[in-house]
mmCIF file of C-alpha atoms in Angstrom:
data_model
loop_
_atom_site.group_PDB
_atom_site.id
_atom_site.type_symbol
_atom_site.label_atom_id
_atom_site.label_comp_id
_atom_site.label_asym_id
_atom_site.label_seq_id
_atom_site.Cartn_x
_atom_site.Cartn_y
_atom_site.Cartn_z
ATOM 1 C CA MET A 1 24.424 18.897 -36.140
ATOM 2 C CA GLY A 2 23.062 16.066 -38.280
ATOM 3 C CA VAL A 3 19.952 14.421 -36.851
ATOM 4 C CA PRO A 4 16.764 16.506 -36.794
ATOM 5 C CA LEU A 5 15.355 17.016 -33.326
ATOM 6 C CA SER A 6 12.179 15.049 -34.003
ATOM 7 C CA GLU A 7 14.065 11.942 -35.141
ATOM 8 C CA ASP A 8 16.432 12.215 -32.235
ATOM 9 C CA LEU A 9 13.499 12.497 -29.835
ATOM 10 C CA ASP A 10 11.743 9.526 -31.443
ATOM 11 C CA ARG A 11 14.793 7.401 -30.808
ATOM 12 C CA VAL A 12 15.022 8.602 -27.230
ATOM 13 C CA SER A 13 11.342 7.884 -26.763
ATOM 14 C CA GLU A 14 11.727 4.355 -28.061
ATOM 15 C CA GLY A 15 14.676 3.724 -25.790
ATOM 16 C CA LEU A 16 12.794 5.075 -22.785
ATOM 17 C CA SER A 17 9.745 2.951 -23.596
ATOM 18 C CA ARG A 18 11.805 -0.190 -23.696
ATOM 19 C CA THR A 19 13.638 0.641 -20.489
ATOM 20 C CA PHE A 20 10.480 1.451 -18.597
ATOM 21 C CA GLU A 21 8.798 -1.678 -19.852
ATOM 22 C CA ARG A 22 11.630 -3.727 -18.451
ATOM 23 C CA MET A 23 11.451 -1.757 -15.225
ATOM 24 C CA SER A 24 7.730 -2.441 -14.832
ATOM 25 C CA LEU A 25 8.294 -6.158 -15.121
ATOM 26 C CA VAL A 26 11.010 -6.084 -12.483
ATOM 27 C CA LEU A 27 8.920 -3.939 -10.150
ATOM 28 C CA PHE A 28 5.888 -6.131 -10.140
ATOM 29 C CA SER A 29 7.865 -9.214 -9.407
ATOM 30 C CA GLU A 30 10.124 -8.252 -6.523
ATOM 31 C CA GLU A 31 11.147 -4.668 -6.102
ATOM 32 C CA THR A 32 9.897 -2.185 -3.587
ATOM 33 C CA LEU A 33 8.818 1.372 -4.181
ATOM 34 C CA GLN A 34 12.158 2.715 -2.964
ATOM 35 C CA THR A 35 14.037 0.574 -5.425
ATOM 36 C CA ALA A 36 11.824 1.870 -8.223
ATOM 37 C CA LEU A 37 12.582 5.417 -7.203
ATOM 38 C CA ASP A 38 16.321 4.818 -6.951
ATOM 39 C CA LEU A 39 16.415 3.127 -10.336
ATOM 40 C CA MET A 40 14.513 5.971 -11.895
ATOM 41 C CA CYS A 41 16.741 8.583 -10.408
ATOM 42 C CA GLY A 42 19.802 6.894 -11.781
ATOM 43 C CA LEU A 43 18.109 6.616 -15.130
ATOM 44 C CA ALA A 44 17.215 10.312 -15.143
ATOM 45 C CA LYS A 45 20.838 11.164 -14.518
ATOM 46 C CA GLU A 46 21.995 8.930 -17.374
ATOM 47 C CA THR A 47 19.328 10.133 -19.759
ATOM 48 C CA ILE A 48 20.122 13.850 -19.493
ATOM 49 C CA PRO A 49 23.772 14.540 -20.283
ATOM 50 C CA GLY A 50 25.704 16.822 -17.962
ATOM 51 C CA THR A 51 23.593 16.029 -14.911
ATOM 52 C CA ALA A 52 25.461 16.284 -11.627
ATOM 53 C CA GLY A 53 22.552 15.062 -9.571
ATOM 54 C CA ALA A 54 18.990 13.908 -10.098
ATOM 55 C CA GLY A 55 16.138 13.640 -7.654
ATOM 56 C CA ILE A 56 12.557 12.550 -7.437
ATOM 57 C CA THR A 57 9.988 13.963 -5.064
ATOM 58 C CA LEU A 58 6.635 12.390 -4.414
ATOM 59 C CA VAL A 59 3.652 13.960 -2.767
ATOM 60 C CA ARG A 60 2.179 11.509 -0.270
ATOM 61 C CA GLU A 61 -0.549 12.320 2.180
ATOM 62 C CA GLY A 62 -0.197 15.996 1.345
ATOM 63 C CA LYS A 63 3.488 16.076 2.162
ATOM 64 C CA HIS A 64 6.313 16.538 -0.301
ATOM 65 C CA LEU A 65 8.940 13.909 0.266
ATOM 66 C CA SER A 66 12.277 13.993 -1.421
ATOM 67 C CA VAL A 67 12.366 10.291 -1.858
ATOM 68 C CA ALA A 68 15.254 9.463 -4.125
ATOM 69 C CA PHE A 69 18.438 11.139 -5.251
ATOM 70 C CA THR A 70 21.610 10.211 -7.008
ATOM 71 C CA ASP A 71 23.798 11.881 -4.428
ATOM 72 C CA HIS A 72 22.929 12.084 -0.816
ATOM 73 C CA ASP A 73 24.025 15.575 -0.061
ATOM 74 C CA LEU A 74 23.399 18.081 -2.802
ATOM 75 C CA VAL A 75 20.064 16.984 -4.161
ATOM 76 C CA PRO A 76 18.141 16.522 -0.911
ATOM 77 C CA ARG A 77 19.437 19.861 0.344
ATOM 78 C CA ALA A 78 18.436 21.687 -2.813
ATOM 79 C CA ASP A 79 15.031 19.979 -2.802
ATOM 80 C CA ASP A 80 14.317 20.573 0.853
ATOM 81 C CA LEU A 81 15.065 24.227 0.312
ATOM 82 C CA GLN A 82 12.138 24.414 -2.078
ATOM 83 C CA TYR A 83 9.727 22.945 0.420
ATOM 84 C CA LYS A 84 11.012 25.045 3.296
ATOM 85 C CA LEU A 85 10.895 28.250 1.279
ATOM 86 C CA GLU A 86 7.695 27.186 -0.430
ATOM 87 C CA GLN A 87 9.074 28.229 -3.777
ATOM 88 C CA GLY A 88 11.194 26.654 -6.419
ATOM 89 C CA PRO A 89 11.129 25.223 -9.936
ATOM 90 C CA CYS A 90 9.817 21.809 -8.825
ATOM 91 C CA LEU A 91 6.911 23.271 -6.935
ATOM 92 C CA SER A 92 6.096 25.495 -9.890
ATOM 93 C CA ALA A 93 6.462 22.562 -12.265
ATOM 94 C CA MET A 94 3.864 20.663 -10.227
ATOM 95 C CA GLN A 95 1.513 23.621 -9.905
ATOM 96 C CA ASP A 96 1.759 24.706 -13.529
ATOM 97 C CA ARG A 97 2.096 21.186 -14.909
ATOM 98 C CA LYS A 98 5.048 22.043 -17.118
ATOM 99 C CA VAL A 99 8.801 21.699 -17.331
ATOM 100 C CA TYR A 100 10.901 24.551 -15.955
ATOM 101 C CA ARG A 101 14.493 25.162 -16.989
ATOM 102 C CA LEU A 102 17.013 27.421 -15.327
ATOM 103 C CA ASP A 103 20.143 28.187 -17.304
ATOM 104 C CA SER A 104 21.794 30.311 -14.676
ATOM 105 C CA VAL A 105 20.442 29.810 -11.212
ATOM 106 C CA SER A 106 22.397 32.708 -9.743
ATOM 107 C CA SER A 107 20.826 35.199 -12.130
ATOM 108 C CA ASP A 108 17.341 33.693 -12.471
ATOM 109 C CA GLU A 109 14.701 35.889 -10.961
ATOM 110 C CA ARG A 110 11.650 33.681 -10.907
ATOM 111 C CA TRP A 111 12.338 32.058 -7.555
ATOM 112 C CA PRO A 112 14.672 34.516 -5.894
ATOM 113 C CA ARG A 113 14.975 32.990 -2.434
ATOM 114 C CA TRP A 114 15.484 29.484 -3.725
ATOM 115 C CA SER A 115 17.931 30.600 -6.429
ATOM 116 C CA ALA A 116 20.084 32.391 -3.909
ATOM 117 C CA ALA A 117 20.241 29.353 -1.663
ATOM 118 C CA ALA A 118 20.707 26.867 -4.518
ATOM 119 C CA SER A 119 23.508 28.792 -6.191
ATOM 120 C CA ALA A 120 25.229 28.950 -2.798
ATOM 121 C CA LEU A 121 25.250 25.139 -3.023
ATOM 122 C CA GLY A 122 26.925 25.407 -6.420
ATOM 123 C CA ILE A 123 23.912 24.626 -8.573
ATOM 124 C CA GLU A 124 23.876 26.634 -11.777
ATOM 125 C CA SER A 125 21.528 24.773 -14.116
ATOM 126 C CA CYS A 126 18.354 23.001 -13.272
ATOM 127 C CA LEU A 127 15.550 21.211 -15.071
ATOM 128 C CA SER A 128 12.321 20.167 -13.342
ATOM 129 C CA SER A 129 9.387 18.245 -14.666
ATOM 130 C CA PRO A 130 6.167 17.328 -12.908
ATOM 131 C CA LEU A 131 5.119 13.692 -12.665
ATOM 132 C CA LEU A 132 1.501 13.723 -13.786
ATOM 133 C CA VAL A 133 -1.114 11.040 -13.467
ATOM 134 C CA ARG A 134 -4.433 11.798 -15.155
ATOM 135 C CA GLY A 135 -3.415 15.432 -15.215
ATOM 136 C CA SER A 136 -2.648 15.642 -11.488
ATOM 137 C CA PRO A 137 0.839 15.993 -10.092
ATOM 138 C CA ILE A 138 2.050 13.103 -7.923
ATOM 139 C CA GLY A 139 5.535 14.550 -7.646
ATOM 140 C CA ALA A 140 8.438 15.867 -9.667
ATOM 141 C CA VAL A 141 11.700 14.767 -11.222
ATOM 142 C CA LYS A 142 14.608 17.147 -11.425
ATOM 143 C CA VAL A 143 18.195 17.273 -12.613
ATOM 144 C CA TYR A 144 20.838 19.725 -11.447
ATOM 145 C CA SER A 145 24.220 20.764 -12.809
ATOM 146 C CA PHE A 146 27.121 22.834 -11.496
ATOM 147 C CA GLU A 147 27.609 24.454 -14.898
ATOM 148 C CA PRO A 148 25.388 27.188 -16.290
ATOM 149 C CA ASN A 149 23.546 26.686 -19.600
ATOM 150 C CA ARG A 150 24.013 22.945 -19.345
ATOM 151 C CA PHE A 151 20.500 21.917 -20.372
ATOM 152 C CA THR A 152 18.891 22.505 -23.763
ATOM 153 C CA GLU A 153 15.427 22.514 -25.223
ATOM 154 C CA ARG A 154 16.057 18.924 -26.272
ATOM 155 C CA ASP A 155 16.795 18.038 -22.669
ATOM 156 C CA GLU A 156 13.498 19.666 -21.638
ATOM 157 C CA GLN A 157 11.617 17.457 -24.066
ATOM 158 C CA VAL A 158 13.549 14.361 -23.063
ATOM 159 C CA LEU A 159 12.879 15.003 -19.396
ATOM 160 C CA ALA A 160 9.188 15.539 -20.153
ATOM 161 C CA MET A 161 9.089 12.187 -21.961
ATOM 162 C CA PHE A 162 10.960 10.553 -19.136
ATOM 163 C CA ALA A 163 8.510 12.022 -16.645
ATOM 164 C CA GLU A 164 5.538 10.695 -18.605
ATOM 165 C CA HIS A 165 6.831 7.141 -18.429
ATOM 166 C CA ALA A 166 8.055 7.450 -14.867
ATOM 167 C CA ALA A 167 4.752 8.820 -13.594
ATOM 168 C CA ILE A 168 2.843 5.773 -14.765
ATOM 169 C CA VAL A 169 5.260 3.298 -13.262
ATOM 170 C CA LEU A 170 5.489 5.267 -10.015
ATOM 171 C CA ALA A 171 1.735 5.691 -9.656
ATOM 172 C CA ASN A 172 1.366 1.931 -9.926
ATOM 173 C CA ALA A 173 4.229 1.266 -7.551
ATOM 174 C CA VAL A 174 2.817 3.720 -4.980
ATOM 175 C CA GLU A 175 -0.614 2.086 -5.134
ATOM 176 C CA TYR A 176 0.898 -1.353 -4.830
ATOM 177 C CA ASN A 177 3.019 -0.197 -1.902
ATOM 178 C CA ASN A 178 -0.010 1.339 -0.165
ATOM 179 C CA ALA A 179 -1.979 -1.844 -0.622
ATOM 180 C CA GLU A 180 0.920 -3.911 0.751
ATOM 181 C CA GLU A 181 1.244 -1.694 3.807
ATOM 182 C CA LEU A 182 -2.475 -1.774 4.492
ATOM 183 C CA SER A 183 -2.505 -5.519 4.032
ATOM 184 C CA ALA A 184 0.356 -6.006 6.494
ATOM 185 C CA GLN A 185 -1.319 -3.716 8.992
ATOM 186 C CA LEU A 186 -4.636 -5.551 8.762
ATOM 187 C CA LYS A 187 -2.965 -8.923 9.047
ATOM 188 C CA GLN A 188 -1.309 -7.797 12.274
ATOM 189 C CA ALA A 189 -4.576 -6.302 13.520
ATOM 190 C CA LEU A 190 -6.444 -9.553 12.859
ATOM 191 C CA GLU A 191 -3.910 -11.547 14.832
ATOM 192 C CA THR A 192 -4.284 -9.234 17.808
ATOM 193 C CA ARG A 193 -8.061 -9.252 17.529
ATOM 194 C CA ASP A 194 -8.047 -13.054 17.516
ATOM 195 C CA LEU A 195 -5.821 -13.160 20.564
ATOM 196 C CA ILE A 196 -8.115 -10.839 22.490
ATOM 197 C CA GLY A 197 -11.146 -12.778 21.215
ATOM 198 C CA MET A 198 -9.725 -16.010 22.575
ATOM 199 C CA ALA A 199 -9.006 -14.414 25.946
ATOM 200 C CA LYS A 200 -12.577 -13.103 26.141
ATOM 201 C CA GLY A 201 -13.889 -16.582 25.325
ATOM 202 C CA ILE A 202 -11.813 -18.136 28.084
ATOM 203 C CA LEU A 203 -13.045 -15.614 30.640
ATOM 204 C CA MET A 204 -16.660 -16.026 29.504
ATOM 205 C CA LEU A 205 -16.406 -19.753 30.166
ATOM 206 C CA GLN A 206 -14.267 -19.656 33.292
ATOM 207 C CA GLU A 207 -16.064 -16.779 34.988
ATOM 208 C CA ASN A 208 -19.536 -17.243 33.481
ATOM 209 C CA LEU A 209 -19.619 -13.799 31.910
ATOM 210 C CA ASP A 210 -21.036 -12.273 28.758
ATOM 211 C CA GLU A 211 -18.685 -10.792 26.182
ATOM 212 C CA GLU A 212 -18.932 -7.229 27.424
ATOM 213 C CA ALA A 213 -18.142 -8.258 30.996
ATOM 214 C CA ALA A 214 -15.215 -10.357 29.807
ATOM 215 C CA PHE A 215 -13.860 -7.387 27.891
ATOM 216 C CA ASN A 216 -14.335 -5.189 30.957
ATOM 217 C CA MET A 217 -12.350 -7.688 33.003
ATOM 218 C CA LEU A 218 -9.435 -7.559 30.553
ATOM 219 C CA ARG A 219 -9.743 -3.781 30.399
ATOM 220 C CA GLY A 220 -9.736 -3.529 34.191
ATOM 221 C CA ALA A 221 -6.520 -5.532 34.429
ATOM 222 C CA SER A 222 -5.023 -3.382 31.673
ATOM 223 C CA GLN A 223 -5.905 -0.170 33.509
ATOM 224 C CA HIS A 224 -4.716 -1.514 36.837
ATOM 225 C CA GLU A 225 -1.340 -2.745 35.568
ATOM 226 C CA ASN A 226 -0.890 -0.100 32.877
ATOM 227 C CA ILE A 227 -0.235 -2.683 30.192
ATOM 228 C CA LYS A 228 -2.165 -3.182 26.979
ATOM 229 C CA VAL A 229 -5.162 -5.458 26.738
ATOM 230 C CA ARG A 230 -3.369 -7.515 24.081
ATOM 231 C CA ASP A 231 -0.576 -8.247 26.560
ATOM 232 C CA ILE A 232 -3.044 -9.176 29.297
ATOM 233 C CA ALA A 233 -4.686 -11.486 26.764
ATOM 234 C CA ARG A 234 -1.390 -13.023 25.737
ATOM 235 C CA ARG A 235 -0.483 -13.673 29.347
ATOM 236 C CA LEU A 236 -3.843 -15.326 29.973
ATOM 237 C CA LEU A 237 -3.422 -17.598 26.977
ATOM 238 C CA GLU A 238 0.079 -18.528 27.978
ATOM 239 C CA SER A 239 -1.129 -19.504 31.440
ATOM 240 C CA ILE A 240 -3.767 -21.733 29.854
ATOM 241 C CA GLY A 241 -1.135 -23.613 27.932
ATOM 242 C CA SER A 242 0.672 -24.626 31.124
ATOM 243 C CA PRO A 243 2.170 -28.152 31.510
ATOM 244 C CA GLU A 244 -0.285 -29.406 34.207
ATOM 245 C CA ARG A 245 -3.156 -29.230 31.740
ATOM 246 C CA GLU A 246 -1.428 -31.604 29.297
ATOM 247 C CA MET B 1 -27.523 -6.764 34.571
ATOM 248 C CA SER B 2 -29.042 -3.545 35.868
ATOM 249 C CA ARG B 3 -29.824 -0.732 33.446
ATOM 250 C CA CYS B 4 -27.885 2.344 34.424
ATOM 251 C CA GLY B 5 -29.339 4.684 31.793
ATOM 252 C CA LEU B 6 -27.805 6.992 29.236
ATOM 253 C CA ALA B 7 -26.588 9.465 31.848
ATOM 254 C CA HIS B 8 -23.770 7.069 32.673
ATOM 255 C CA ILE B 9 -22.445 6.907 29.114
ATOM 256 C CA PRO B 10 -19.985 9.783 28.779
ATOM 257 C CA ASP B 11 -20.479 12.317 26.056
ATOM 258 C CA ARG B 12 -19.469 11.556 22.460
ATOM 259 C CA ALA B 13 -17.922 14.999 22.096
ATOM 260 C CA LEU B 14 -15.419 13.907 24.721
ATOM 261 C CA LEU B 15 -14.365 11.034 22.468
ATOM 262 C CA ASN B 16 -13.880 13.396 19.561
ATOM 263 C CA GLN B 17 -11.795 15.777 21.628
ATOM 264 C CA ALA B 18 -9.701 12.935 22.966
ATOM 265 C CA ARG B 19 -9.151 11.557 19.493
ATOM 266 C CA LYS B 20 -7.937 14.945 18.269
ATOM 267 C CA ARG B 21 -5.523 15.078 21.188
ATOM 268 C CA THR B 22 -4.016 11.745 20.239
ATOM 269 C CA GLY B 23 -3.433 12.990 16.708
ATOM 270 C CA LEU B 24 -4.774 9.704 15.355
ATOM 271 C CA SER B 25 -6.873 9.737 12.230
ATOM 272 C CA LEU B 26 -10.265 7.973 12.297
ATOM 273 C CA ASN B 27 -8.763 5.155 10.236
ATOM 274 C CA GLN B 28 -5.785 4.691 12.532
ATOM 275 C CA LEU B 29 -8.039 4.697 15.584
ATOM 276 C CA TRP B 30 -10.324 2.220 13.865
ATOM 277 C CA VAL B 31 -7.458 -0.261 13.520
ATOM 278 C CA ASP B 32 -6.740 -0.011 17.275
ATOM 279 C CA TYR B 33 -10.468 -0.353 18.028
ATOM 280 C CA PHE B 34 -10.692 -3.333 15.682
ATOM 281 C CA GLU B 35 -7.759 -5.047 17.433
ATOM 282 C CA LEU B 36 -9.546 -4.657 20.764
ATOM 283 C CA GLY B 37 -12.574 -6.479 19.350
ATOM 284 C CA GLY B 38 -14.633 -3.520 18.150
ATOM 285 C CA LYS B 39 -17.638 -4.526 16.057
ATOM 286 C CA ALA B 40 -18.171 -1.528 13.775
ATOM 287 C CA ASP B 41 -16.623 -1.426 10.309
ATOM 288 C CA PRO B 42 -14.714 1.737 9.285
ATOM 289 C CA LEU B 43 -17.811 3.493 7.862
ATOM 290 C CA GLU B 44 -19.980 2.641 10.860
ATOM 291 C CA PHE B 45 -17.118 3.759 13.085
ATOM 292 C CA GLU B 46 -17.147 7.188 11.494
ATOM 293 C CA ALA B 47 -20.923 7.309 11.927
ATOM 294 C CA LEU B 48 -20.517 6.490 15.617
ATOM 295 C CA PHE B 49 -18.288 9.543 16.072
ATOM 296 C CA ASP B 50 -20.733 11.703 14.166
ATOM 297 C CA GLY B 51 -23.563 10.647 16.416
ATOM 298 C CA LEU B 52 -25.394 9.008 13.534
ATOM 299 C CA LEU B 53 -25.374 5.528 15.019
ATOM 300 C CA ARG B 54 -26.259 4.397 18.507
ATOM 301 C CA LEU B 55 -23.232 3.831 20.641
ATOM 302 C CA ASP B 56 -23.730 1.190 23.322
ATOM 303 C CA SER B 57 -21.638 1.005 26.460
ATOM 304 C CA TYR B 58 -19.532 -1.902 25.180
ATOM 305 C CA GLN B 59 -18.486 -0.238 21.922
ATOM 306 C CA TYR B 60 -18.027 3.042 23.748
ATOM 307 C CA ASN B 61 -15.624 1.388 26.179
ATOM 308 C CA VAL B 62 -13.652 -0.263 23.403
ATOM 309 C CA ILE B 63 -13.156 3.147 21.777
ATOM 310 C CA ALA B 64 -12.337 4.771 25.113
ATOM 311 C CA HIS B 65 -9.783 2.081 25.870
ATOM 312 C CA ALA B 66 -8.189 2.327 22.441
ATOM 313 C CA LEU B 67 -7.717 6.041 23.118
ATOM 314 C CA ASN B 68 -6.476 5.448 26.653
ATOM 315 C CA GLU B 69 -3.895 2.894 25.528
ATOM 316 C CA CYS B 70 -2.557 5.599 23.250
ATOM 317 C CA PHE B 71 -2.464 8.067 26.126
ATOM 318 C CA THR B 72 -0.754 5.492 28.370
ATOM 319 C CA GLU B 73 2.070 5.328 25.826
ATOM 320 C CA ARG B 74 2.525 9.025 26.405
ATOM 321 C CA GLY B 75 2.537 8.714 30.159
ATOM 322 C CA GLU B 76 -1.030 9.837 30.831
ATOM 323 C CA ASN B 77 -3.337 7.878 33.091
ATOM 324 C CA HIS B 78 -6.541 6.890 31.310
ATOM 325 C CA PRO B 79 -7.996 10.365 30.784
ATOM 326 C CA VAL B 80 -11.031 9.132 28.840
ATOM 327 C CA PRO B 81 -13.749 7.999 31.261
ATOM 328 C CA TYR B 82 -15.544 4.684 30.743
ATOM 329 C CA ALA B 83 -19.256 3.987 30.513
ATOM 330 C CA ASP B 84 -21.070 1.814 33.012
ATOM 331 C CA ALA B 85 -22.512 -1.328 31.477
ATOM 332 C CA GLU B 86 -26.083 -0.950 30.268
#
């Protein structure tokens, strides 16, 4: 059929490199992790011909999360089946760190419970690749089709290439996202700590108490009224800012 | 301030049990403790739970209250006892 596989793959590789480079630039300027995942899913579907649905799963905090899919019904259901049944090509792809291809889900015998359930959903072909960072799986990317024998050896190699690029971008996006979340959480925590600090200071001055006693006073009110110390503190500060004092 | 002695500071194991009941990780609890004015950093905080660092009545009460505020959200009434001031 004309072009030798290696040349064909080189071209695909080049195209993927360029696309992922562009994606990285976009991601680090504005986009969130979810956007990255959605973009990548769409790209996986476009990159492998004949794909009915693509999905990406990430492992976060020990849990497998089906985090992006090109259709909202088929792919999450097929994915969730794997995690519920604790078997499936994506799980194996992650454990064995290789691409798995099913040409006929209904007659494949490697993951019998999953295959039965997946073919009931209409899935007949499936290709799964792990997303590896420094040799460890951070998740998986998979494509499904309703037709049997849809995916070829070329598609396996293309998906593997895709997964290599995607893993790097995703690992960075996940780290960035974690750092952002932590940063937001700490910022909020500092504001609350300041608020409570100010309230303690006011009580120390007004009631001639040391810090521990001031805290105990706030805590006592919190216990008595069943509202949080931060809300007791806020109320105290609001009462200080009353019109008579100005 | 009168010294009430160590007998009036409830047992650290109690704190650990209570923390497990809340389902909060050490890090999550640390953030709540930090908001309430807790002085220990995350590593010291872990050491406090392990019994490796001295836990005074003030820091103990901050931890106890952080746990109790969590329990209050679930409708319980301050199950973790407080320490008397040293």
